XYZ file of N, CA, C and O in Angstrom:
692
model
N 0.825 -1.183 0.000
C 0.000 0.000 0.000
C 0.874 1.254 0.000
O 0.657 2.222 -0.729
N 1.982 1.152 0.964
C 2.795 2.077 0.915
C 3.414 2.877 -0.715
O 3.186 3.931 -1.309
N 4.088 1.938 -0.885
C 4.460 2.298 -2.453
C 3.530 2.229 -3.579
O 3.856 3.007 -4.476
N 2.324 1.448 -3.857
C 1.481 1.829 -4.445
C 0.747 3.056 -4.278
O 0.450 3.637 -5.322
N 0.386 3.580 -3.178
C -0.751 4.172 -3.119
C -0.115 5.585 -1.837
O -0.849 6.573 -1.840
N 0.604 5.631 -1.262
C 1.151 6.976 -0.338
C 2.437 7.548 -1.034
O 2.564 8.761 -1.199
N 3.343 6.688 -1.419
C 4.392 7.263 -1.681
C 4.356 8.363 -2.903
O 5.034 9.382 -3.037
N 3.241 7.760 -3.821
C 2.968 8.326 -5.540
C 2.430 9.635 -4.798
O 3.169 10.574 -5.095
N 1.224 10.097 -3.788
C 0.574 10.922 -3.460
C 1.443 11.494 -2.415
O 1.133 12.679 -2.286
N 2.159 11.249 -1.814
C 3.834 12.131 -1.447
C 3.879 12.697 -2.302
O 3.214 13.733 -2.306
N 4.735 12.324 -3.588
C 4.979 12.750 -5.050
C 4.091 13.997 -5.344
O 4.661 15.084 -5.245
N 3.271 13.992 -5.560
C 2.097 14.593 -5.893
C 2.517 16.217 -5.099
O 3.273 17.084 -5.537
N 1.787 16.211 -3.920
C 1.629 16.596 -2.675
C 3.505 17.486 -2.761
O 3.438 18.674 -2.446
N 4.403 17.184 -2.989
C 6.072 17.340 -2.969
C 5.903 18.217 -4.798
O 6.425 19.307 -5.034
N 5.338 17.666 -5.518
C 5.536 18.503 -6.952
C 4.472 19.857 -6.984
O 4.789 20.874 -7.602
N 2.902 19.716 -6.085
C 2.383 21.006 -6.132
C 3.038 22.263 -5.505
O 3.044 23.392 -5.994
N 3.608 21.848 -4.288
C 4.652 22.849 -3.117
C 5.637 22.932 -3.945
O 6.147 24.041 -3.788
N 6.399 22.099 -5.078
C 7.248 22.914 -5.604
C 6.769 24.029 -6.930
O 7.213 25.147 -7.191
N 5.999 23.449 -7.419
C 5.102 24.485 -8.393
C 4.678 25.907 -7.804
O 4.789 26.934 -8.475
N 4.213 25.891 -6.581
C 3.867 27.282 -5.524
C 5.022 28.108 -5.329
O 5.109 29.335 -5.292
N 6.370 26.724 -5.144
C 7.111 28.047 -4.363
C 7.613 28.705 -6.050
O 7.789 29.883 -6.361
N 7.736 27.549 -6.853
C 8.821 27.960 -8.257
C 7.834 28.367 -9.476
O 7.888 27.415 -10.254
N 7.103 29.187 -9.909
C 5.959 28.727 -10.645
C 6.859 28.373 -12.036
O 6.453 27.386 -12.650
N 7.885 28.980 -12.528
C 8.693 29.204 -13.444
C 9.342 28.201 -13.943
O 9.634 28.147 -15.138
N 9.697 27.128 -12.937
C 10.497 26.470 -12.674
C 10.716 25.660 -13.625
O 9.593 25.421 -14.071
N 11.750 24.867 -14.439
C 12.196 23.507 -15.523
C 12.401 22.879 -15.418
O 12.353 22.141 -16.402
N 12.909 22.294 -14.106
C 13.463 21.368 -13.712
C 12.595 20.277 -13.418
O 13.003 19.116 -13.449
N 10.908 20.717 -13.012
C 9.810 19.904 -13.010
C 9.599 18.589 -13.817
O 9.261 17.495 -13.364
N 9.860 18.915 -15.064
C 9.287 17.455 -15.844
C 10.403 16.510 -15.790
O 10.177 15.343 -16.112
N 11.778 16.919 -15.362
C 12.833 15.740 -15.265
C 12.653 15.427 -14.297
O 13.262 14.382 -14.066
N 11.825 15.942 -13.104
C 11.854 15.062 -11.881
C 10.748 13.916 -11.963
O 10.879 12.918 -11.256
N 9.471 14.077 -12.972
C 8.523 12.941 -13.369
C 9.133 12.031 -14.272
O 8.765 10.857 -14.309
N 10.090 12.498 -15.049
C 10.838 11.241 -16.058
C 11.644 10.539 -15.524
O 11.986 9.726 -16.383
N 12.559 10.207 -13.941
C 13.498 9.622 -13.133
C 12.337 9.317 -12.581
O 12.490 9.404 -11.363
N 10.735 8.855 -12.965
C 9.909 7.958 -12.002
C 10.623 6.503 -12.758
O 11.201 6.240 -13.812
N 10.233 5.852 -11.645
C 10.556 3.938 -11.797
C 9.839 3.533 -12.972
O 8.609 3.548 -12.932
N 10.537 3.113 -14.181
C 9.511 2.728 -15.488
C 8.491 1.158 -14.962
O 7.596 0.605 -15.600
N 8.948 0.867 -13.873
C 7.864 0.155 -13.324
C 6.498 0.744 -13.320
O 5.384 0.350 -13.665
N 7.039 1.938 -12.751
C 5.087 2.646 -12.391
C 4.242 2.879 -13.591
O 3.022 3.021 -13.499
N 4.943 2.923 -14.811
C 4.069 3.882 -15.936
C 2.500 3.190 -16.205
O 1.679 3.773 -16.913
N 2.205 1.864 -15.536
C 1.353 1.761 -15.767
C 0.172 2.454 -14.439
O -1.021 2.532 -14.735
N 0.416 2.689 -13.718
C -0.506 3.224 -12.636
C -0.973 4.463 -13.143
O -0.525 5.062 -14.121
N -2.253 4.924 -12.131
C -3.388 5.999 -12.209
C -2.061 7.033 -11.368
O -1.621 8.047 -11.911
N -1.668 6.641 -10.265
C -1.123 7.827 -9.822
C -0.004 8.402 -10.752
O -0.248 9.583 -10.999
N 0.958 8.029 -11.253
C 1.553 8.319 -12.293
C 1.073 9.134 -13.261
O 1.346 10.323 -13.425
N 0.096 8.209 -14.115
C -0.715 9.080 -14.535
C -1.153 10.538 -14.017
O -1.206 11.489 -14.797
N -1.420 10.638 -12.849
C -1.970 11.625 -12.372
C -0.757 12.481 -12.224
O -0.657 13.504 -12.901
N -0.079 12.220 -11.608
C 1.728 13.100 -11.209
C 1.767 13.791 -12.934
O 1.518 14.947 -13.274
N 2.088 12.853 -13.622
C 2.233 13.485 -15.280
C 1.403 14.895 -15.982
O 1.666 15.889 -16.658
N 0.146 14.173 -15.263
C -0.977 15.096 -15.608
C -0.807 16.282 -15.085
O -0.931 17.258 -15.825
N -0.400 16.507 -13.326
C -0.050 17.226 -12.795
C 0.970 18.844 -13.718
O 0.700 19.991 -14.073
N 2.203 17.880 -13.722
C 3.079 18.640 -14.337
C 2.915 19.175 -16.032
O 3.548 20.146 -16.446
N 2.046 18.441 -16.836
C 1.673 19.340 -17.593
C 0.868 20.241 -17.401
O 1.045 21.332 -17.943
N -0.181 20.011 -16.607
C -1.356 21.002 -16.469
C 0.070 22.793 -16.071
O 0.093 23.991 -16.353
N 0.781 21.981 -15.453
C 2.258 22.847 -14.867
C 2.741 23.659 -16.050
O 2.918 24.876 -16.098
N 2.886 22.918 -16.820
C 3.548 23.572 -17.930
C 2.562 24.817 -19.148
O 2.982 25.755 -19.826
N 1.174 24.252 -18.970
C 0.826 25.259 -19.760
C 0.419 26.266 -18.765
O 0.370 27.435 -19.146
N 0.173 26.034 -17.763
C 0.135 27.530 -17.040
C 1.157 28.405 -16.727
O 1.062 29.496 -16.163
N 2.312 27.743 -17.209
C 3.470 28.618 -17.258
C 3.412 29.351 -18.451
O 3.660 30.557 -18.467
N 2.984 28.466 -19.839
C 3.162 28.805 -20.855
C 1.648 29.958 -21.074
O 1.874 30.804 -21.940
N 0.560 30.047 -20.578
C -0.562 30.600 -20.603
C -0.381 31.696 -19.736
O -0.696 32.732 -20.322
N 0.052 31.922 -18.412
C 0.281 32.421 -17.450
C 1.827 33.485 -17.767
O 1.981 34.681 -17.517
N 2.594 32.704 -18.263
C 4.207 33.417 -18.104
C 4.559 33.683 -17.021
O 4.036 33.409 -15.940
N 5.984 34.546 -17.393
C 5.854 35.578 -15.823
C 5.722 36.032 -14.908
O 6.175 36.075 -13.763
N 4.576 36.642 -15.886
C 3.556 37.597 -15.614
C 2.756 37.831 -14.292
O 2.670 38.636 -13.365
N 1.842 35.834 -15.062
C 1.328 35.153 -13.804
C 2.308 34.285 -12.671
O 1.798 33.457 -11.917
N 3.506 34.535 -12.661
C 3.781 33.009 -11.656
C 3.268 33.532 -10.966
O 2.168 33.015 -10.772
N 3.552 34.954 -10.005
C 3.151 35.179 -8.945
C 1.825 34.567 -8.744
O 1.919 33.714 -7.861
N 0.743 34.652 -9.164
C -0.805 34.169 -9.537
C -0.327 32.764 -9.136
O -0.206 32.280 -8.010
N -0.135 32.341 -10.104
C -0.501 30.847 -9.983
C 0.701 30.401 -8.281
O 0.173 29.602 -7.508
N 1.674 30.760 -8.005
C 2.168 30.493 -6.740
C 1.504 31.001 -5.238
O 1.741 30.496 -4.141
N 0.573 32.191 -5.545
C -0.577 31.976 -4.471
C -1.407 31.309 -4.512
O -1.856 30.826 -3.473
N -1.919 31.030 -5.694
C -2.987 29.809 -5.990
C -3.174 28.172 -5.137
O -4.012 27.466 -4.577
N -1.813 28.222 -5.507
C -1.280 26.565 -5.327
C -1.256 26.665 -3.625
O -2.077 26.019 -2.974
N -0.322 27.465 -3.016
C 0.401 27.687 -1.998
C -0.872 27.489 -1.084
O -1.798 28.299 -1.099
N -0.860 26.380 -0.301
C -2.098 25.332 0.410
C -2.196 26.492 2.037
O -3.288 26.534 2.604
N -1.455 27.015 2.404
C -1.301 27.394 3.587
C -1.737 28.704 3.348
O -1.772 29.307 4.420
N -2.040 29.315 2.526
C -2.071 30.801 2.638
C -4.011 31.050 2.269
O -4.724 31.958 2.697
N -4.377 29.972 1.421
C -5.475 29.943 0.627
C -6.918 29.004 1.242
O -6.536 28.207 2.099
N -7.533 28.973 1.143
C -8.782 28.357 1.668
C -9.778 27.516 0.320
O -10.901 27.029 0.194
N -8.817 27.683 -0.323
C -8.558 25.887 -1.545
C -9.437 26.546 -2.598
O -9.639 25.808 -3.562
N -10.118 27.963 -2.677
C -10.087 28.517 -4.346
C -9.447 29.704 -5.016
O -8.938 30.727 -4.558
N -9.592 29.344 -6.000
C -8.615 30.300 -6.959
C -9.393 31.899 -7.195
O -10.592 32.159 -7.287
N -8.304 32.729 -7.243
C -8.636 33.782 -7.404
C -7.345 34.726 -8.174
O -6.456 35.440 -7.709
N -7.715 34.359 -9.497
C -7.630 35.002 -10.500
C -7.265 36.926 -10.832
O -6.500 37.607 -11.515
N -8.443 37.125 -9.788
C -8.146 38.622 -9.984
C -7.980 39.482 -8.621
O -8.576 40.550 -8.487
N -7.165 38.971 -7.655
C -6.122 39.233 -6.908
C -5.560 40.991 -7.832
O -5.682 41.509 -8.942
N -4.861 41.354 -6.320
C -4.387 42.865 -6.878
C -2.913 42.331 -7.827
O -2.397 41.246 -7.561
N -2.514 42.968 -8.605
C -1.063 43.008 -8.866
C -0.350 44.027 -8.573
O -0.703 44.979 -7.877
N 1.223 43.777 -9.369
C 1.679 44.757 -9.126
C 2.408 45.460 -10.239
O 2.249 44.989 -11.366
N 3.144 46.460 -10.107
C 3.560 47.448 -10.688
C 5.337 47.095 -11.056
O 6.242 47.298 -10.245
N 5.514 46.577 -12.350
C 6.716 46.910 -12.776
C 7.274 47.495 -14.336
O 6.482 47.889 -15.191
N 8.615 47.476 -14.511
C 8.610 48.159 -15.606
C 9.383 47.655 -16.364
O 10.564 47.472 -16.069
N 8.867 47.339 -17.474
C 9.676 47.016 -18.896
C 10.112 47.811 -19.904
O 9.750 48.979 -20.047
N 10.938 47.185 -20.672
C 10.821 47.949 -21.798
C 10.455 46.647 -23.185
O 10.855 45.483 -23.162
N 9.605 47.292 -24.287
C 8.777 46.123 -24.735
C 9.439 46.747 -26.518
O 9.853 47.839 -26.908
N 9.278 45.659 -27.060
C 10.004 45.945 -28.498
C 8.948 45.220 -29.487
O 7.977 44.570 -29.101
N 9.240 45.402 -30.554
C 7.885 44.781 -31.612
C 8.729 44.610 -32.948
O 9.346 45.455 -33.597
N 8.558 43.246 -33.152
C 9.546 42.766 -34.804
C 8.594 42.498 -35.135
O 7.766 41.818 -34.527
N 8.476 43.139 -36.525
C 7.299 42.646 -37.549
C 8.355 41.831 -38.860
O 9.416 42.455 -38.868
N 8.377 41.211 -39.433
C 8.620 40.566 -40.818
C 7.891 41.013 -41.776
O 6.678 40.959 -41.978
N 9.208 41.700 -42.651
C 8.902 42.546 -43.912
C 8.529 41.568 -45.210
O 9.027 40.482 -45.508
N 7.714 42.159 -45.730
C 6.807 41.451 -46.968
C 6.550 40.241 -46.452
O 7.123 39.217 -46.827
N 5.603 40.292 -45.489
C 5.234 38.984 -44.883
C 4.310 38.301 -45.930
O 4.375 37.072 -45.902
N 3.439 38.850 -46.874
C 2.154 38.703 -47.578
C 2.683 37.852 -48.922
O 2.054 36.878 -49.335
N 3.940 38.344 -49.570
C 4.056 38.198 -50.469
C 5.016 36.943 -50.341
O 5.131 36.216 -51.328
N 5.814 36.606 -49.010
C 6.359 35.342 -48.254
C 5.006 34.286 -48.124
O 4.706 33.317 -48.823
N 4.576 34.661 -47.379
C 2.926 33.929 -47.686
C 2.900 33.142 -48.424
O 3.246 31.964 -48.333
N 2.169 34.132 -49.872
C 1.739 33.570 -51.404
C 3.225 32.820 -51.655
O 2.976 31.926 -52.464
N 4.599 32.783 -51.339
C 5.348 31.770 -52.231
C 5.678 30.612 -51.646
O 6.187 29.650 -52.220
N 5.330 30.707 -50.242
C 5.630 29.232 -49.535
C 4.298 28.556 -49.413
O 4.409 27.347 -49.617
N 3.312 28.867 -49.199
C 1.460 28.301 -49.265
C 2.419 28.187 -48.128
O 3.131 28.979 -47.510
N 2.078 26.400 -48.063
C 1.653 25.624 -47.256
C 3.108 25.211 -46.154
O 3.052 24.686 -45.042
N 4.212 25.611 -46.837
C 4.956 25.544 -45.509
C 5.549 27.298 -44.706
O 6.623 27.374 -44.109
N 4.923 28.103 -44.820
C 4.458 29.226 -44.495
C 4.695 29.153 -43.007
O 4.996 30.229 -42.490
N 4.636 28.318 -42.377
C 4.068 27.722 -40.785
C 5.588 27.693 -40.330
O 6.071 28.440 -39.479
N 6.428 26.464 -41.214
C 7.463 26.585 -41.137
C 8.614 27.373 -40.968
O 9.684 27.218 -40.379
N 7.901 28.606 -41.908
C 9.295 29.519 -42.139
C 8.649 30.673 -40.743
O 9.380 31.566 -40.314
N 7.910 30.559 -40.456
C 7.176 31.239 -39.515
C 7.932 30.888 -37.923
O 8.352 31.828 -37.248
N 8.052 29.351 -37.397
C 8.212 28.696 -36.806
C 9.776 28.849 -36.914
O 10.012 29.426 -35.852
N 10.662 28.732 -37.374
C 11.749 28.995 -37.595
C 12.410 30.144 -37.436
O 13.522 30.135 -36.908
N 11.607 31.735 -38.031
C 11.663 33.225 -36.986
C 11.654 33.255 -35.832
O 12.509 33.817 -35.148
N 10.342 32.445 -35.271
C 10.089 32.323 -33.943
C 11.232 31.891 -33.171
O 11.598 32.524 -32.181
N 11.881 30.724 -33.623
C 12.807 30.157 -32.646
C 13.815 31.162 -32.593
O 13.986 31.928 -31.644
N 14.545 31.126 -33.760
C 15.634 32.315 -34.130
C 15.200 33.607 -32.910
O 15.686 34.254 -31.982
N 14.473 33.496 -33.358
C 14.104 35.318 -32.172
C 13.771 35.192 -30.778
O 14.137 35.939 -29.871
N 12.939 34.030 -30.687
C 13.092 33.481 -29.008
C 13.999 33.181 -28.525
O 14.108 33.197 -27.299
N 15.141 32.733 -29.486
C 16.505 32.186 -28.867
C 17.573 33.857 -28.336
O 18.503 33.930 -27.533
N 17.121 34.630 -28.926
C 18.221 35.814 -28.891
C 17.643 36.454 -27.820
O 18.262 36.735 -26.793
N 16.496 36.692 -28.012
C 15.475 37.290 -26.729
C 15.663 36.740 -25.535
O 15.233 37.523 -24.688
N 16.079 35.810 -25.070
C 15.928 35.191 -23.898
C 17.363 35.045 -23.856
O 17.625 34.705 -22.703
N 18.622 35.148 -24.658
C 19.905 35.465 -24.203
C 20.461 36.421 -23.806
O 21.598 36.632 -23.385
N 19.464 37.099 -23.982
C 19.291 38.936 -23.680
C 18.648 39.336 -22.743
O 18.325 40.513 -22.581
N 18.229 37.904 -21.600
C 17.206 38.265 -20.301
C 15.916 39.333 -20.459
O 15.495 40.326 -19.866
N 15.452 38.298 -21.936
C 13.690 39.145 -22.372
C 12.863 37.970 -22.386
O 13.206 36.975 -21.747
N 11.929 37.994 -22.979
C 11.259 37.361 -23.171
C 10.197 37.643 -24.220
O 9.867 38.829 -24.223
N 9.623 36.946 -25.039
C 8.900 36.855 -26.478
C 7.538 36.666 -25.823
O 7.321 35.593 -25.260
N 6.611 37.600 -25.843
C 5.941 38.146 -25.125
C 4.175 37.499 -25.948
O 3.276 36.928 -25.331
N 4.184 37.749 -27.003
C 3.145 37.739 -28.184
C 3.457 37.383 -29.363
O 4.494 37.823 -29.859
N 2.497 36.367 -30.183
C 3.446 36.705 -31.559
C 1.556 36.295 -32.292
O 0.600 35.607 -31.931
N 1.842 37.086 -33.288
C 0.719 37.059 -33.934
C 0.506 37.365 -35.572
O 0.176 38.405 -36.141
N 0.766 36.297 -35.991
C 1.203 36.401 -37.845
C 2.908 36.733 -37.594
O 3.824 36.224 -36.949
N 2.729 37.858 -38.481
C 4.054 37.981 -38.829
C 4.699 39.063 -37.597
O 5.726 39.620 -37.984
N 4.346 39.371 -36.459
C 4.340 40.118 -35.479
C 4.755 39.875 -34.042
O 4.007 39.304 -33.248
N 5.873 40.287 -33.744
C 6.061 39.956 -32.183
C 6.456 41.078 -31.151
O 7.017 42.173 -31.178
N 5.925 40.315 -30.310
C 6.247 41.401 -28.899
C 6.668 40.978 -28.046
O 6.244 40.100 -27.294
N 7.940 41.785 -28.046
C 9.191 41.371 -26.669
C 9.198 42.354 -26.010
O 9.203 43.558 -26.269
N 9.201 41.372 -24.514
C 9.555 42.346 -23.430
C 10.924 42.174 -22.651
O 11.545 41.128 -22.835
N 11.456 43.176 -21.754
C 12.215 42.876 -21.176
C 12.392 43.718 -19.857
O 12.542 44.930 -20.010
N 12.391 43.165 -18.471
C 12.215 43.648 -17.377
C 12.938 44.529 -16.726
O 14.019 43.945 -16.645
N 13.024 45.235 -16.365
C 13.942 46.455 -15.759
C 13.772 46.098 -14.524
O 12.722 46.322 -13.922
N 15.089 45.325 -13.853
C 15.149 45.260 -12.779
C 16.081 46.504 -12.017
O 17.225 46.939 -12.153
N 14.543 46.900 -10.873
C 15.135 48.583 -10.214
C 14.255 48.351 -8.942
O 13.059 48.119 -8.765
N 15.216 48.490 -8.227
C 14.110 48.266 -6.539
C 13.451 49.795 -6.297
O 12.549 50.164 -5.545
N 14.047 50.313 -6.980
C 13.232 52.170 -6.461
C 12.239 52.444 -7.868
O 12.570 52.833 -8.988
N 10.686 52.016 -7.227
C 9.805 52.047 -8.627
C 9.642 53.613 -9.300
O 8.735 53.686 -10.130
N 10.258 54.632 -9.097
C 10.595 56.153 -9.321
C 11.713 56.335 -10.802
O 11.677 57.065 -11.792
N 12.421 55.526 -10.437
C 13.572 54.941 -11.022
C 13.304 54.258 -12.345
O 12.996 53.073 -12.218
N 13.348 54.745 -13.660
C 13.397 53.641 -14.867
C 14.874 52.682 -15.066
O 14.779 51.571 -15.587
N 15.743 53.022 -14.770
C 16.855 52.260 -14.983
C 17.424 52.621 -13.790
O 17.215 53.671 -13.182
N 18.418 51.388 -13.354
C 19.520 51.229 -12.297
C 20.710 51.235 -13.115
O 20.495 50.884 -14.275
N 22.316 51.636 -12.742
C 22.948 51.403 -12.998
C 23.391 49.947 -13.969
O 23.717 49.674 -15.124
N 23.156 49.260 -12.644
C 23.633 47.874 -12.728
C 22.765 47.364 -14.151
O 23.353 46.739 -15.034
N 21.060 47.770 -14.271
C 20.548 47.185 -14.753
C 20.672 47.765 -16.413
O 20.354 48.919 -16.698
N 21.300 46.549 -17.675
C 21.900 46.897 -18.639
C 20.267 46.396 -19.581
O 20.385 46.054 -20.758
N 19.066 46.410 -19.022
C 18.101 45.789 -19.593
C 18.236 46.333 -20.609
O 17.977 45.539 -21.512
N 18.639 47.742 -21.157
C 17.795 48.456 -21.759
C 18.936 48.198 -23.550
O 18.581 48.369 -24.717
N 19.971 47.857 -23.114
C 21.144 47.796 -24.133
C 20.952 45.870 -24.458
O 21.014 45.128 -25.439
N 20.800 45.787 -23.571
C 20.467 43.900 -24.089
C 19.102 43.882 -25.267
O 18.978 43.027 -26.144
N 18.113 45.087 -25.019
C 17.021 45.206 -25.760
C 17.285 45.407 -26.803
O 16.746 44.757 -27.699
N 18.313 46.487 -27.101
C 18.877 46.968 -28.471
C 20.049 46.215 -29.128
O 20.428 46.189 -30.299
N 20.521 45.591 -27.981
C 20.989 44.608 -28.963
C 20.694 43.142 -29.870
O 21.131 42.669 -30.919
N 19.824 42.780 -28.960
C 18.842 41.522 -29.585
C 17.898 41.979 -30.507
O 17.122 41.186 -31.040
């Protein structure tokens, strides 16, 4: 009973508290793939898996933006077990950039159908530079994207800190 049925819901119970404290976190789905390939046939497994994706698109739906959100959500001790969505936020400051792709229309009409592709391939290219540049790819919509990138400044008066080079990592990516 132990290992069937408490230890998996340990698991469980050990991956939501880390989702609360980390909402961001990556390291999540390698800790469900080092499960015992014994278990893959069980419900709790199942369920742990389920867990950590449901994990992943609320990172991916959420961003950011939301961890804070979703780490009060989760966080069992602070909450009285429902969600609340529209909680106050708070106040910070970016600076946000917008790449459009020139003659997107006429790229279009000559690729049809692998269009998606060459689309998908910007995307990476530009998510990859954006996020080496401590931004993040914010929106993308057709041929259109929106990057942000955070200005970290403890004095909210303050658009830039010294230290903080957000604003030259922006212009350079």
């Amino acid at each position: 009973v132990r290992n069937l049925v408490i230890v998996p819901i340990e698991r469980m119970v050990e991956l939501v508290h880390e989702i609360s404290e980390n909402p961001l976190g990556n390291n999540l789905s390698s800790k469900i793939d080092d499960i015992n390939q014994n278990d893959d046939g069980f419900e709790t497994t199942l369920l742990l898996r389920t867990i950590s994706k449901i994990a992943g698109l609320m990172r991916v739906g959420f961003g950011e933006a939301g961890a804070d959100i979703i780490g009060k959500n989760l966080n069992m001790a602070d909450g009285d077990g429902t969600i609340n969505l529209l909680g106050n936020g708070r106040k910070i400051q970016s600076i946000f950039g917008f790449c459009d792709v020139r003659q997107f229309t006429d790229t279009t009409e000559c690729l049809q159908e692998e269009v998606m592709l060459f689309v998908n391939r910007i995307a990476h290219i530009l998510h990859s530079i954006v996020v080496q540049c401590d931004g993040a790819a914010n929106k993308n919509i057709g041929d259109a994207f929106l990057l942000t990138w955070k200005v970290k400044s403890n004095d909210p008066d303050c658009s830039f800190s010294e230290e903080d080079f957000a604003g030259d990592k922006a212009l350079y990516s």
